[in-house]
Amino acid sequence: ETGVTQTPRHLVMGMTNKKSLKCEQHLGHNAMYWYKQSAKKPLELMFVYSLEERVENNSVPSRFSPECPNSSHLFLHLHTLQPEDSALYLCASSQDAQPMGGYTFGSGTRLTVV
Amino acid sequence: KNQVEQSPQSLIILEGKNCTLQCNYTVSPFSNLRWYKQDTGRGPVSLTIMTFSENTKSNGRYTATLDADTKQSSLHITASQLSDSASYICVVSARTSGTYKYIFGTGTRLKVLA
């Protein structure tokens, strides 16, 4: 257990479904992130939150909607996804949004869109 | 263009053997380089971080080297164990005007066989 907990671990959803991914960190960090990891591709940064404010949105389609109600929790709301959105979604946290000290990653949610 | 390339893409070795993974980058201005280990079904975990002035850093059986002139790094694993089977990801950060940008490699998938 790294201190960053993601649920669910696995998710299968149809293209018309709405689901949410949850991330919780117990490290007292101020910044949280969503990354997408597809096979044979580098990790792609999706969203960055610092002190509950979104500070970065890397041209992510609107079918992905993040929410950060407080500095310990981060959600990724999903709707009308496409099969190419199937991937491992990793949540990470860091002390601040300029993490010289690096990230702490969760174990990820393996998403399959059918 | 900032890029991080890792080689080989995958590697199979016998338990007890040594191996070396490579990371070449074209990231500028360079700030630091990290190696992460990602076990199957888990998030990446940091192994080492190296700054511009560091040539070698060890973490147990893992030794990372950095040549900032040639923009190359390597991760050497000594006396491999079955638990070393994982993906190893090189991440290079660039710092511009106080902002860090992180560029991920695609990783090397290592399989250690008994």
PDB file of C-alpha atoms in Angstrom:
ATOM      1  CA  GLU A   1       0.000   0.000   0.000  1.00  0.00           C
ATOM      2  CA  THR A   2       1.606   3.244  -1.131  1.00  0.00           C
ATOM      3  CA  GLY A   3      -0.761   5.666   0.583  1.00  0.00           C
ATOM      4  CA  VAL A   4      -2.717   6.319  -2.624  1.00  0.00           C
ATOM      5  CA  THR A   5      -5.793   4.118  -2.966  1.00  0.00           C
ATOM      6  CA  GLN A   6      -7.761   3.727  -6.169  1.00  0.00           C
ATOM      7  CA  THR A   7     -11.139   2.075  -6.641  1.00  0.00           C
ATOM      8  CA  PRO A   8     -12.319   0.088  -8.400  1.00  0.00           C
ATOM      9  CA  ARG A   9      -9.274  -1.942  -9.460  1.00  0.00           C
ATOM     10  CA  HIS A  10     -11.060  -3.183 -12.568  1.00  0.00           C
ATOM     11  CA  LEU A  11     -13.992  -1.724 -14.489  1.00  0.00           C
ATOM     12  CA  VAL A  12     -15.810  -2.888 -17.592  1.00  0.00           C
ATOM     13  CA  MET A  13     -18.311  -0.455 -19.034  1.00  0.00           C
ATOM     14  CA  GLY A  14     -20.375  -0.024 -22.139  1.00  0.00           C
ATOM     15  CA  MET A  15     -20.054   3.039 -24.319  1.00  0.00           C
ATOM     16  CA  THR A  16     -23.332   4.475 -23.041  1.00  0.00           C
ATOM     17  CA  ASN A  17     -22.588   3.962 -19.346  1.00  0.00           C
ATOM     18  CA  LYS A  18     -21.601   6.545 -16.765  1.00  0.00           C
ATOM     19  CA  LYS A  19     -19.094   5.537 -14.125  1.00  0.00           C
ATOM     20  CA  SER A  20     -16.610   7.177 -11.791  1.00  0.00           C
ATOM     21  CA  LEU A  21     -13.088   6.335 -10.690  1.00  0.00           C
ATOM     22  CA  LYS A  22     -12.071   7.247  -7.171  1.00  0.00           C
ATOM     23  CA  CYS A  23      -8.685   8.112  -5.720  1.00  0.00           C
ATOM     24  CA  GLU A  24      -7.823   8.824  -2.103  1.00  0.00           C
ATOM     25  CA  GLN A  25      -4.453   9.762  -0.647  1.00  0.00           C
ATOM     26  CA  HIS A  26      -3.465   9.550   2.998  1.00  0.00           C
ATOM     27  CA  LEU A  27      -0.122  11.331   2.689  1.00  0.00           C
ATOM     28  CA  GLY A  28      -1.084  14.936   3.344  1.00  0.00           C
ATOM     29  CA  HIS A  29      -0.072  15.884  -0.200  1.00  0.00           C
ATOM     30  CA  ASN A  30      -1.404  19.023  -1.849  1.00  0.00           C
ATOM     31  CA  ALA A  31      -1.345  17.952  -5.497  1.00  0.00           C
ATOM     32  CA  MET A  32      -3.145  15.102  -7.225  1.00  0.00           C
ATOM     33  CA  TYR A  33      -3.011  13.833 -10.799  1.00  0.00           C
ATOM     34  CA  TRP A  34      -4.753  11.578 -13.279  1.00  0.00           C
ATOM     35  CA  TYR A  35      -2.579   9.690 -15.773  1.00  0.00           C
ATOM     36  CA  LYS A  36      -3.585   7.355 -18.588  1.00  0.00           C
ATOM     37  CA  GLN A  37      -1.341   4.372 -19.347  1.00  0.00           C
ATOM     38  CA  SER A  38      -1.963   2.567 -22.639  1.00  0.00           C
ATOM     39  CA  ALA A  39      -0.021  -0.437 -23.879  1.00  0.00           C
ATOM     40  CA  LYS A  40       3.367   0.442 -25.361  1.00  0.00           C
ATOM     41  CA  LYS A  41       2.807   4.178 -24.833  1.00  0.00           C
ATOM     42  CA  PRO A  42       4.299   6.558 -22.287  1.00  0.00           C
ATOM     43  CA  LEU A  43       2.146   7.687 -19.409  1.00  0.00           C
ATOM     44  CA  GLU A  44      -0.073  10.560 -20.490  1.00  0.00           C
ATOM     45  CA  LEU A  45      -0.832  13.317 -18.022  1.00  0.00           C
ATOM     46  CA  MET A  46      -4.549  14.112 -18.056  1.00  0.00           C
ATOM     47  CA  PHE A  47      -5.272  16.470 -15.163  1.00  0.00           C
ATOM     48  CA  VAL A  48      -3.424  18.175 -12.337  1.00  0.00           C
ATOM     49  CA  TYR A  49      -5.024  19.535  -9.185  1.00  0.00           C
ATOM     50  CA  SER A  50      -3.190  21.662  -6.669  1.00  0.00           C
ATOM     51  CA  LEU A  51      -4.970  22.576  -3.434  1.00  0.00           C
ATOM     52  CA  GLU A  52      -8.246  21.419  -5.009  1.00  0.00           C
ATOM     53  CA  GLU A  53      -7.871  23.741  -7.974  1.00  0.00           C
ATOM     54  CA  ARG A  54      -7.356  22.352 -11.464  1.00  0.00           C
ATOM     55  CA  VAL A  55      -4.058  23.719 -12.718  1.00  0.00           C
ATOM     56  CA  GLU A  56      -3.560  21.628 -15.826  1.00  0.00           C
ATOM     57  CA  ASN A  57      -5.837  19.980 -18.386  1.00  0.00           C
ATOM     58  CA  ASN A  58      -3.939  18.358 -21.210  1.00  0.00           C
ATOM     59  CA  SER A  59      -6.503  18.538 -24.018  1.00  0.00           C
ATOM     60  CA  VAL A  60      -8.505  15.685 -22.590  1.00  0.00           C
ATOM     61  CA  PRO A  61     -11.892  14.954 -24.258  1.00  0.00           C
ATOM     62  CA  SER A  62     -14.906  16.199 -22.327  1.00  0.00           C
ATOM     63  CA  ARG A  63     -16.131  12.629 -21.823  1.00  0.00           C
ATOM     64  CA  PHE A  64     -13.563  12.604 -18.983  1.00  0.00           C
ATOM     65  CA  SER A  65     -14.554  14.947 -16.174  1.00  0.00           C
ATOM     66  CA  PRO A  66     -12.380  15.314 -13.061  1.00  0.00           C
ATOM     67  CA  GLU A  67     -13.536  16.399  -9.641  1.00  0.00           C
ATOM     68  CA  CYS A  68     -11.456  17.242  -6.587  1.00  0.00           C
ATOM     69  CA  PRO A  69     -13.720  17.954  -3.594  1.00  0.00           C
ATOM     70  CA  ASN A  70     -10.781  18.225  -1.168  1.00  0.00           C
ATOM     71  CA  SER A  71      -7.038  17.689  -1.150  1.00  0.00           C
ATOM     72  CA  SER A  72      -7.386  14.006  -0.221  1.00  0.00           C
ATOM     73  CA  HIS A  73      -9.893  12.893  -2.849  1.00  0.00           C
ATOM     74  CA  LEU A  74      -9.932  12.905  -6.621  1.00  0.00           C
ATOM     75  CA  PHE A  75     -12.556  11.521  -8.960  1.00  0.00           C
ATOM     76  CA  LEU A  76     -12.664  10.892 -12.682  1.00  0.00           C
ATOM     77  CA  HIS A  77     -16.192  10.807 -14.044  1.00  0.00           C
ATOM     78  CA  LEU A  78     -16.617   8.859 -17.265  1.00  0.00           C
ATOM     79  CA  HIS A  79     -19.444   9.001 -19.797  1.00  0.00           C
ATOM     80  CA  THR A  80     -19.973   7.891 -23.377  1.00  0.00           C
ATOM     81  CA  LEU A  81     -16.460   6.480 -23.623  1.00  0.00           C
ATOM     82  CA  GLN A  82     -14.917   4.901 -26.706  1.00  0.00           C
ATOM     83  CA  PRO A  83     -13.117   1.529 -26.956  1.00  0.00           C
ATOM     84  CA  GLU A  84      -9.807   3.381 -27.412  1.00  0.00           C
ATOM     85  CA  ASP A  85     -10.260   4.788 -23.911  1.00  0.00           C
ATOM     86  CA  SER A  86      -9.539   1.327 -22.532  1.00  0.00           C
ATOM     87  CA  ALA A  87      -6.354   1.679 -20.474  1.00  0.00           C
ATOM     88  CA  LEU A  88      -4.906   1.720 -16.983  1.00  0.00           C
ATOM     89  CA  TYR A  89      -5.840   4.964 -15.223  1.00  0.00           C
ATOM     90  CA  LEU A  90      -3.352   5.934 -12.570  1.00  0.00           C
ATOM     91  CA  CYS A  91      -3.854   8.443  -9.827  1.00  0.00           C
ATOM     92  CA  ALA A  92      -0.816  10.063  -8.237  1.00  0.00           C
ATOM     93  CA  SER A  93      -0.111  12.596  -5.553  1.00  0.00           C
ATOM     94  CA  SER A  94       2.824  14.774  -4.590  1.00  0.00           C
ATOM     95  CA  GLN A  95       3.684  17.253  -1.879  1.00  0.00           C
ATOM     96  CA  ASP A  96       3.093  20.121  -4.273  1.00  0.00           C
ATOM     97  CA  ALA A  97       2.472  20.602  -7.979  1.00  0.00           C
ATOM     98  CA  GLN A  98       6.189  20.866  -8.728  1.00  0.00           C
ATOM     99  CA  PRO A  99       7.226  17.461  -7.408  1.00  0.00           C
ATOM    100  CA  MET A 100      10.998  17.468  -7.272  1.00  0.00           C
ATOM    101  CA  GLY A 101      10.404  14.690  -4.767  1.00  0.00           C
ATOM    102  CA  GLY A 102       8.467  12.658  -7.298  1.00  0.00           C
ATOM    103  CA  TYR A 103       5.019  11.165  -7.375  1.00  0.00           C
ATOM    104  CA  THR A 104       3.351   8.503  -5.283  1.00  0.00           C
ATOM    105  CA  PHE A 105       1.168   6.450  -7.575  1.00  0.00           C
ATOM    106  CA  GLY A 106      -1.881   4.366  -6.792  1.00  0.00           C
ATOM    107  CA  SER A 107      -2.296   0.865  -8.194  1.00  0.00           C
ATOM    108  CA  GLY A 108      -4.567   2.070 -10.957  1.00  0.00           C
ATOM    109  CA  THR A 109      -7.967   1.188 -12.358  1.00  0.00           C
ATOM    110  CA  ARG A 110      -7.919  -1.139 -15.353  1.00  0.00           C
ATOM    111  CA  LEU A 111     -10.728   0.178 -17.567  1.00  0.00           C
ATOM    112  CA  THR A 112     -12.201  -1.785 -20.442  1.00  0.00           C
ATOM    113  CA  VAL A 113     -14.780  -0.110 -22.690  1.00  0.00           C
ATOM    114  CA  VAL A 114     -16.922  -2.521 -24.657  1.00  0.00           C
TER     115      VAL A 114
ATOM    116  CA  LYS B   1      11.031  17.980 -29.146  1.00  0.00           C
ATOM    117  CA  ASN B   2      11.354  16.526 -25.631  1.00  0.00           C
ATOM    118  CA  GLN B   3      11.564  12.756 -25.855  1.00  0.00           C
ATOM    119  CA  VAL B   4      12.634   9.805 -23.738  1.00  0.00           C
ATOM    120  CA  GLU B   5      13.512   6.536 -25.449  1.00  0.00           C
ATOM    121  CA  GLN B   6      14.133   3.301 -23.620  1.00  0.00           C
ATOM    122  CA  SER B   7      15.746   0.103 -24.784  1.00  0.00           C
ATOM    123  CA  PRO B   8      15.289  -2.741 -25.026  1.00  0.00           C
ATOM    124  CA  GLN B   9      11.517  -2.813 -25.170  1.00  0.00           C
ATOM    125  CA  SER B  10      11.529  -6.163 -23.398  1.00  0.00           C
ATOM    126  CA  LEU B  11      14.129  -8.444 -21.874  1.00  0.00           C
ATOM    127  CA  ILE B  12      14.187 -11.988 -20.517  1.00  0.00           C
ATOM    128  CA  ILE B  13      17.012 -13.135 -18.239  1.00  0.00           C
ATOM    129  CA  LEU B  14      17.696 -16.023 -15.886  1.00  0.00           C
ATOM    130  CA  GLU B  15      17.579 -15.560 -12.150  1.00  0.00           C
ATOM    131  CA  GLY B  16      20.937 -14.524 -10.746  1.00  0.00           C
ATOM    132  CA  LYS B  17      22.103 -12.811 -13.917  1.00  0.00           C
ATOM    133  CA  ASN B  18      22.821  -9.105 -14.310  1.00  0.00           C
ATOM    134  CA  CYS B  19      21.198  -6.799 -16.828  1.00  0.00           C
ATOM    135  CA  THR B  20      21.337  -3.190 -17.965  1.00  0.00           C
ATOM    136  CA  LEU B  21      18.459  -1.065 -19.199  1.00  0.00           C
ATOM    137  CA  GLN B  22      19.029   2.054 -21.271  1.00  0.00           C
ATOM    138  CA  CYS B  23      17.368   5.456 -21.373  1.00  0.00           C
ATOM    139  CA  ASN B  24      18.246   8.149 -23.926  1.00  0.00           C
ATOM    140  CA  TYR B  25      16.640  11.549 -23.759  1.00  0.00           C
ATOM    141  CA  THR B  26      16.403  14.796 -25.650  1.00  0.00           C
ATOM    142  CA  VAL B  27      14.891  16.852 -22.839  1.00  0.00           C
ATOM    143  CA  SER B  28      15.939  20.414 -22.287  1.00  0.00           C
ATOM    144  CA  PRO B  29      16.553  22.143 -19.966  1.00  0.00           C
ATOM    145  CA  PHE B  30      17.310  19.031 -17.951  1.00  0.00           C
ATOM    146  CA  SER B  31      16.371  19.018 -14.277  1.00  0.00           C
ATOM    147  CA  ASN B  32      16.447  15.418 -13.075  1.00  0.00           C
ATOM    148  CA  LEU B  33      15.939  11.815 -14.138  1.00  0.00           C
ATOM    149  CA  ARG B  34      14.051   9.116 -12.267  1.00  0.00           C
ATOM    150  CA  TRP B  35      13.748   5.405 -12.701  1.00  0.00           C
ATOM    151  CA  TYR B  36      10.467   3.828 -11.652  1.00  0.00           C
ATOM    152  CA  LYS B  37       9.619   0.148 -11.218  1.00  0.00           C
ATOM    153  CA  GLN B  38       6.085  -0.900 -12.092  1.00  0.00           C
ATOM    154  CA  ASP B  39       4.946  -4.358 -11.067  1.00  0.00           C
ATOM    155  CA  THR B  40       2.129  -5.899 -13.068  1.00  0.00           C
ATOM    156  CA  GLY B  41      -1.196  -4.505 -11.917  1.00  0.00           C
ATOM    157  CA  ARG B  42       0.426  -1.864  -9.732  1.00  0.00           C
ATOM    158  CA  GLY B  43       1.424   1.764 -10.041  1.00  0.00           C
ATOM    159  CA  PRO B  44       5.046   2.856 -10.626  1.00  0.00           C
ATOM    160  CA  VAL B  45       7.322   3.147  -7.604  1.00  0.00           C
ATOM    161  CA  SER B  46      10.393   5.375  -7.622  1.00  0.00           C
ATOM    162  CA  LEU B  47      13.779   3.618  -7.500  1.00  0.00           C
ATOM    163  CA  THR B  48      16.245   6.474  -7.905  1.00  0.00           C
ATOM    164  CA  ILE B  49      16.437  10.140  -8.800  1.00  0.00           C
ATOM    165  CA  MET B  50      19.486  11.693 -10.393  1.00  0.00           C
ATOM    166  CA  THR B  51      20.308  15.358 -10.861  1.00  0.00           C
ATOM    167  CA  PHE B  52      22.672  16.929 -13.355  1.00  0.00           C
ATOM    168  CA  SER B  53      25.744  16.623 -11.135  1.00  0.00           C
ATOM    169  CA  GLU B  54      25.274  12.959 -10.189  1.00  0.00           C
ATOM    170  CA  ASN B  55      26.915  10.182 -12.198  1.00  0.00           C
ATOM    171  CA  THR B  56      25.965   7.113 -10.207  1.00  0.00           C
ATOM    172  CA  LYS B  57      23.401   6.271  -7.582  1.00  0.00           C
ATOM    173  CA  SER B  58      22.622   2.906  -6.022  1.00  0.00           C
ATOM    174  CA  ASN B  59      19.558   1.495  -4.323  1.00  0.00           C
ATOM    175  CA  GLY B  60      20.335  -2.038  -3.199  1.00  0.00           C
ATOM    176  CA  ARG B  61      20.892  -4.189  -6.276  1.00  0.00           C
ATOM    177  CA  TYR B  62      19.853  -1.317  -8.563  1.00  0.00           C
ATOM    178  CA  THR B  63      22.508   1.110  -9.813  1.00  0.00           C
ATOM    179  CA  ALA B  64      21.617   4.043 -12.032  1.00  0.00           C
ATOM    180  CA  THR B  65      24.133   6.016 -14.040  1.00  0.00           C
ATOM    181  CA  LEU B  66      23.765   9.339 -15.776  1.00  0.00           C
ATOM    182  CA  ASP B  67      25.862  10.924 -18.505  1.00  0.00           C
ATOM    183  CA  ALA B  68      24.465  14.425 -18.924  1.00  0.00           C
ATOM    184  CA  ASP B  69      26.800  15.142 -21.852  1.00  0.00           C
ATOM    185  CA  THR B  70      25.508  12.299 -23.995  1.00  0.00           C
ATOM    186  CA  LYS B  71      22.031  12.463 -22.426  1.00  0.00           C
ATOM    187  CA  GLN B  72      22.024   8.830 -21.496  1.00  0.00           C
ATOM    188  CA  SER B  73      21.125   6.921 -18.376  1.00  0.00           C
ATOM    189  CA  SER B  74      21.279   3.264 -17.528  1.00  0.00           C
ATOM    190  CA  LEU B  75      19.788   1.098 -14.817  1.00  0.00           C
ATOM    191  CA  HIS B  76      21.910  -1.902 -13.872  1.00  0.00           C
ATOM    192  CA  ILE B  77      20.334  -4.758 -11.935  1.00  0.00           C
ATOM    193  CA  THR B  78      22.730  -7.085 -10.176  1.00  0.00           C
ATOM    194  CA  ALA B  79      22.020 -10.711  -9.269  1.00  0.00           C
ATOM    195  CA  SER B  80      18.461 -10.553 -10.552  1.00  0.00           C
ATOM    196  CA  GLN B  81      15.597 -12.086  -8.587  1.00  0.00           C
ATOM    197  CA  LEU B  82      12.171 -13.265  -9.690  1.00  0.00           C
ATOM    198  CA  SER B  83      10.686 -10.219  -7.975  1.00  0.00           C
ATOM    199  CA  ASP B  84      12.596  -7.953 -10.366  1.00  0.00           C
ATOM    200  CA  SER B  85      10.134  -8.957 -13.094  1.00  0.00           C
ATOM    201  CA  ALA B  86       8.398  -5.676 -13.861  1.00  0.00           C
ATOM    202  CA  SER B  87       8.380  -2.707 -16.209  1.00  0.00           C
ATOM    203  CA  TYR B  88      11.075  -0.097 -15.634  1.00  0.00           C
ATOM    204  CA  ILE B  89      10.191   3.437 -16.633  1.00  0.00           C
ATOM    205  CA  CYS B  90      12.592   6.321 -17.161  1.00  0.00           C
ATOM    206  CA  VAL B  91      11.175   9.799 -16.486  1.00  0.00           C
ATOM    207  CA  VAL B  92      13.057  12.989 -17.282  1.00  0.00           C
ATOM    208  CA  SER B  93      11.985  16.373 -16.008  1.00  0.00           C
ATOM    209  CA  ALA B  94      12.626  19.734 -17.588  1.00  0.00           C
ATOM    210  CA  ARG B  95      12.373  22.929 -15.632  1.00  0.00           C
ATOM    211  CA  THR B  96      11.360  26.120 -17.375  1.00  0.00           C
ATOM    212  CA  SER B  97      10.564  29.346 -15.515  1.00  0.00           C
ATOM    213  CA  GLY B  98      10.077  27.457 -12.279  1.00  0.00           C
ATOM    214  CA  THR B  99       7.677  24.945 -13.835  1.00  0.00           C
ATOM    215  CA  TYR B 100       8.513  21.245 -14.120  1.00  0.00           C
ATOM    216  CA  LYS B 101       7.452  19.160 -17.084  1.00  0.00           C
ATOM    217  CA  TYR B 102       7.783  15.376 -16.886  1.00  0.00           C
ATOM    218  CA  ILE B 103       8.490  13.263 -19.948  1.00  0.00           C
ATOM    219  CA  PHE B 104       7.940   9.522 -19.594  1.00  0.00           C
ATOM    220  CA  GLY B 105       9.586   6.740 -21.555  1.00  0.00           C
ATOM    221  CA  THR B 106       7.568   3.735 -22.733  1.00  0.00           C
ATOM    222  CA  GLY B 107       9.397   1.435 -20.348  1.00  0.00           C
ATOM    223  CA  THR B 108      11.379  -1.798 -20.551  1.00  0.00           C
ATOM    224  CA  ARG B 109       9.508  -4.946 -19.600  1.00  0.00           C
ATOM    225  CA  LEU B 110      11.840  -7.305 -17.718  1.00  0.00           C
ATOM    226  CA  LYS B 111      11.060 -10.954 -17.118  1.00  0.00           C
ATOM    227  CA  VAL B 112      13.290 -12.948 -14.778  1.00  0.00           C
ATOM    228  CA  LEU B 113      13.013 -16.723 -15.144  1.00  0.00           C
ATOM    229  CA  ALA B 114      13.884 -19.351 -12.555  1.00  0.00           C
TER     230      ALA B 114
END
